[in-house]
Amino acid sequence: MDLISGLALGIETAITAEALLFCFLGVTVGMFIGVLPGIGPLAAVAMLLPVTYHLEPMAALIMLAGIFYGAQYGGSTASILLNLPGTSTTAVTAIDGYPMAKQGRAGVALFITTLTSFFGGCFAIVLLMSFAPALGAMALKFSSAEYFSIMLLGLIAAATMSLGNPVKGVVSVVAGLMLAMVGMDTTSGQLRYTFGILELQDGLNLVAMAMGLFGVAEILKNAGTPERDASQLQKVRMRDLVPTRKDLSQCWKPTIRGAGIGSFIGTLPGAGPTLAAFLAYALEKRVARDPSRFGRGAIEGISAPEAANNASTQAAFIPTLALGIPGDAAMAVLLGAMMIHGIQPRPEFFTEHADLFWGLVISFWVGNVMLLVLNIPLIGVWVRILTIPKRILFPAVTFFICVGVYSVNNNPFDVLMVIVFGLIGYLMNAFQYPTAPLLMGFILGPMIEQHFRRALLFSRGDLTTFIDRPISAAFLAAALILFVATLVPSLKARFAKTAAAKKTREGAGAE
Amino acid sequence: MSDFNRNELLAALVVVGLGAGYLIIAIGYPMGTVVRMGAGFFPVALGVLLIGLGAVLAWQSRRAEKTAVELRLRPFVMILGGILAWALLIDRIGFLPATAILVLSCALVERETTWRSALLLTAGLCAFGWLIFIVGLKIPMSALGG
């Protein structure tokens, strides 16, 4: 299917009253969740999952996707105004966004981040439209060996490219793979790690895991701490939003660079928007004529990372839809939600579900425009959301998590698992083990095992099958390069630097 | 030894222990051959890998920065306890009372919360949840009773 007829089909499916309504609902909730510090898009999806059961897969998908990219827009608000990132992906925006707010330029910062977010998102959608079906066509020729190799690449990317100690990232991925083994082995029917518990035979519940690791763990960390001080919040009025000509001329190049980096990182399986934002920021600092301005309210410091994290979120749909391999942890949850709706993303997706794919692409455009329109005139409303106190927010979120998880199987057992994963997530955060790679490992675990076994069955036990096939060999080489690059001291120093930056930010946030 | 970090070492040893426990169970599953791999092959490999990684982390902990781990009992007990109560009671006493217990327990974690505001929030969320989830979305939960 060519681009034009694809777009026509997409417009036909996505420009209906129902689709528009759910797109609106998705991006609004995403934006709302994104603004609130501490609750990420993963928690939002579980809360809205029960709402989608009665919907057509198309509407459900449009809405769930809208939450993800909507949250990217909203995340910058708390970063700029309170120096508290709404989502981890916008943490880097706080470095220059908060100083801008202190200089009385919060309105400009919010306006610029909205514009650059829009640009980054659109940039990546164009890539998605032109690139994803081609990748899908190529992937039709993939056999198990290629699938194994690309998943290995994705896992290594997820482990080593998270911030902090890469060994801990690998531990997290391996733990995820281990948890994926729980339940019945599809090949032999053998029960593994079920400990005689009936509910574990189907494996652990993804939604319960995501809610525990990213919802409850976060609440446990922040509950009972002093209420954040909202009195320092500036009033942001419409006329404060207007950037100067100098602002605009300073930020258009960084925005394009950021969108490029974000799209590239997003397309890699396993590497998410947080990394994209950090890399975009690092690049801007390096190419800037006067790097000392960074950290003191440089407009490049907010425009590049915001373009990058939004581009990355959209580009992450490329491997997710074309290969069924999630671009990052958030995509992993979306993938799980798609499976609940009976959609299995794989290379055939573009021909079998052409209407879904193009409808989704069109909904991305619609959603991004909606966010732009929602964001700028209503900026005062979003700012006020920041003043919702934890004593109202946390009980409500916990309640929605419980109902959302329960409704997946109508089984309270899954809710008990939320407690377990909440504790695990809390401990992992406390000891600085990243939790997102664990989810990646869990999602890819069953697939990577199956493809590994099948590849060796086809090759009659010959391990060279993974390097004899050129595409598979290329993926493995990329994985190896990534792995070695992590061990190279110069890169290590950069990781240490970003970790240090993270620490100072956390320190500032705790004040 | 001045920069020795006991918490980091402890976490690394837990990783080793988890790997070992996982491995012991994995050995009980059929390994199969390389061509026809059994259910035990992958788990054994993962168990060995985790033990190795834990060992690397234990080695690294000599130079790790000190991490302070604070444990605040109140939010743990009240939030996790609230969720536990909800999970155990939802099929026994129904959606409304289970939700009331959950919301109250979570609301009272914050010391700023007054009983009045906690009760208002509880009533609000119960009514809202009942309307959306039971009346609207028809999730099979009984409002009252099992």
Tab-separated table of N, CA and C in Angstrom, chain A residues 244-296:
chain	number	residue	atom	x	y	z
A	244	THR	N	10.599	35.970	22.569
A	244	THR	CA	11.201	37.039	21.780
A	244	THR	C	11.745	36.463	20.483
A	245	ARG	N	12.053	37.360	19.551
A	245	ARG	CA	12.613	36.918	18.275
A	245	ARG	C	13.934	36.178	18.512
A	246	LYS	N	14.684	36.655	19.499
A	246	LYS	CA	15.978	36.029	19.809
A	246	LYS	C	15.771	34.581	20.290
A	247	ASP	N	14.748	34.386	21.122
A	247	ASP	CA	14.445	33.040	21.603
A	247	ASP	C	14.227	32.095	20.435
A	248	LEU	N	13.408	32.540	19.494
A	248	LEU	CA	13.047	31.665	18.382
A	248	LEU	C	14.261	31.354	17.511
A	249	SER	N	15.073	32.393	17.243
A	249	SER	CA	16.207	32.144	16.356
A	249	SER	C	17.228	31.256	17.057
A	250	GLN	N	17.244	31.276	18.405
A	250	GLN	CA	18.192	30.427	19.130
A	250	GLN	C	17.753	28.975	19.170
A	251	CYS	N	16.470	28.725	19.055
A	251	CYS	CA	16.047	27.364	19.372
A	251	CYS	C	15.637	26.525	18.178
A	252	TRP	N	15.621	27.087	16.953
A	252	TRP	CA	15.125	26.212	15.896
A	252	TRP	C	16.123	25.139	15.483
A	253	LYS	N	17.411	25.490	15.486
A	253	LYS	CA	18.406	24.461	15.133
A	253	LYS	C	18.481	23.347	16.189
A	254	PRO	N	18.578	23.706	17.469
A	254	PRO	CA	18.571	22.642	18.483
A	254	PRO	C	17.336	21.747	18.387
A	255	THR	N	16.196	22.346	18.022
A	255	THR	CA	14.977	21.551	17.930
A	255	THR	C	15.105	20.497	16.843
A	256	ILE	N	15.651	20.897	15.688
A	256	ILE	CA	15.807	19.930	14.601
A	256	ILE	C	16.794	18.846	14.994
A	257	ARG	N	17.909	19.244	15.603
A	257	ARG	CA	18.891	18.243	16.041
A	257	ARG	C	18.267	17.292	17.059
A	258	GLY	N	17.515	17.876	18.001
A	258	GLY	CA	16.874	17.049	19.023
A	258	GLY	C	15.907	16.061	18.414
A	259	ALA	N	15.119	16.527	17.444
A	259	ALA	CA	14.154	15.636	16.806
A	259	ALA	C	14.871	14.494	16.092
A	260	GLY	N	16.007	14.814	15.469
A	260	GLY	CA	16.777	13.771	14.785
A	260	GLY	C	17.288	12.724	15.761
A	261	ILE	N	17.920	13.191	16.841
A	261	ILE	CA	18.440	12.256	17.847
A	261	ILE	C	17.309	11.417	18.425
A	262	GLY	N	16.225	12.087	18.754
A	262	GLY	CA	15.100	11.390	19.371
A	262	GLY	C	14.546	10.311	18.458
A	263	SER	N	14.417	10.629	17.173
A	263	SER	CA	13.874	9.651	16.252
A	263	SER	C	14.791	8.440	16.157
A	264	PHE	N	16.096	8.706	16.120
A	264	PHE	CA	17.041	7.601	16.003
A	264	PHE	C	16.984	6.709	17.246
A	265	ILE	N	17.061	7.334	18.417
A	265	ILE	CA	17.051	6.571	19.666
A	265	ILE	C	15.723	5.826	19.820
A	266	GLY	N	14.642	6.485	19.459
A	266	GLY	CA	13.330	5.864	19.601
A	266	GLY	C	13.187	4.631	18.736
A	267	THR	N	13.788	4.649	17.556
A	267	THR	CA	13.669	3.526	16.654
A	267	THR	C	14.421	2.312	17.159
A	268	LEU	N	15.529	2.544	17.873
A	268	LEU	CA	16.261	1.421	18.461
A	268	LEU	C	15.360	0.710	19.450
A	269	PRO	N	15.242	-0.598	19.335
A	269	PRO	CA	14.459	-1.268	20.367
A	269	PRO	C	15.199	-1.177	21.689
A	270	GLY	N	14.496	-0.858	22.742
A	270	GLY	CA	15.115	-0.881	24.057
A	270	GLY	C	15.603	0.455	24.572
A	271	ALA	N	15.814	1.430	23.700
A	271	ALA	CA	16.312	2.712	24.180
A	271	ALA	C	15.181	3.730	24.143
A	272	GLY	N	14.921	4.365	25.254
A	272	GLY	CA	13.714	5.177	25.362
A	272	GLY	C	13.953	6.668	25.371
A	273	PRO	N	12.888	7.420	25.615
A	273	PRO	CA	12.926	8.875	25.546
A	273	PRO	C	13.837	9.537	26.585
A	274	THR	N	14.034	8.901	27.737
A	274	THR	CA	14.894	9.520	28.746
A	274	THR	C	16.303	9.686	28.196
A	275	LEU	N	16.790	8.605	27.609
A	275	LEU	CA	18.128	8.632	27.032
A	275	LEU	C	18.191	9.648	25.901
A	276	ALA	N	17.147	9.686	25.057
A	276	ALA	CA	17.121	10.616	23.927
A	276	ALA	C	17.260	12.048	24.426
A	277	ALA	N	16.528	12.381	25.485
A	277	ALA	CA	16.575	13.740	26.012
A	277	ALA	C	17.963	14.071	26.550
A	278	PHE	N	18.560	13.132	27.270
A	278	PHE	CA	19.889	13.370	27.828
A	278	PHE	C	20.926	13.558	26.730
A	279	LEU	N	20.862	12.712	25.684
A	279	LEU	CA	21.829	12.828	24.595
A	279	LEU	C	21.658	14.151	23.860
A	280	ALA	N	20.404	14.547	23.622
A	280	ALA	CA	20.156	15.796	22.911
A	280	ALA	C	20.718	16.972	23.713
A	281	TYR	N	20.537	16.924	25.023
A	281	TYR	CA	21.047	17.990	25.884
A	281	TYR	C	22.575	18.034	25.836
A	282	ALA	N	23.172	16.840	25.932
A	282	ALA	CA	24.633	16.763	25.917
A	282	ALA	C	25.182	17.315	24.610
A	283	LEU	N	24.512	16.993	23.500
A	283	LEU	CA	24.976	17.472	22.191
A	283	LEU	C	24.899	18.992	22.117
A	284	GLU	N	23.782	19.554	22.578
A	284	GLU	CA	23.629	21.012	22.512
A	284	GLU	C	24.709	21.708	23.316
A	285	LYS	N	25.015	21.143	24.465
A	285	LYS	CA	26.023	21.747	25.315
A	285	LYS	C	27.374	21.718	24.620
A	286	ARG	N	27.608	20.641	23.858
A	286	ARG	CA	28.891	20.509	23.192
A	286	ARG	C	29.011	21.471	22.008
A	287	VAL	N	27.930	21.632	21.242
A	287	VAL	CA	28.050	22.473	20.057
A	287	VAL	C	27.835	23.959	20.364
A	288	ALA	N	27.408	24.274	21.579
A	288	ALA	CA	27.099	25.671	21.889
A	288	ALA	C	28.364	26.523	21.899
A	289	ARG	N	28.231	27.767	21.477
A	289	ARG	CA	29.377	28.662	21.488
A	289	ARG	C	29.766	28.995	22.927
A	290	ASP	N	28.791	29.087	23.778
A	290	ASP	CA	29.062	29.458	25.170
A	290	ASP	C	28.382	28.444	26.094
A	291	PRO	N	29.067	27.306	26.355
A	291	PRO	CA	28.413	26.236	27.127
A	291	PRO	C	28.060	26.659	28.551
A	292	SER	N	28.682	27.731	29.060
A	292	SER	CA	28.430	28.095	30.454
A	292	SER	C	27.002	28.599	30.659
A	293	ARG	N	26.309	28.942	29.566
A	293	ARG	CA	24.933	29.399	29.716
A	293	ARG	C	24.003	28.260	30.141
A	294	PHE	N	24.454	27.031	29.852
A	294	PHE	CA	23.585	25.895	30.164
A	294	PHE	C	23.467	25.708	31.672
A	295	GLY	N	22.262	25.406	32.099
A	295	GLY	CA	22.025	25.275	33.526
A	295	GLY	C	21.603	26.602	34.136
A	296	ARG	N	21.658	27.674	33.333
A	296	ARG	CA	21.244	28.991	33.842
A	296	ARG	C	20.098	29.549	33.016
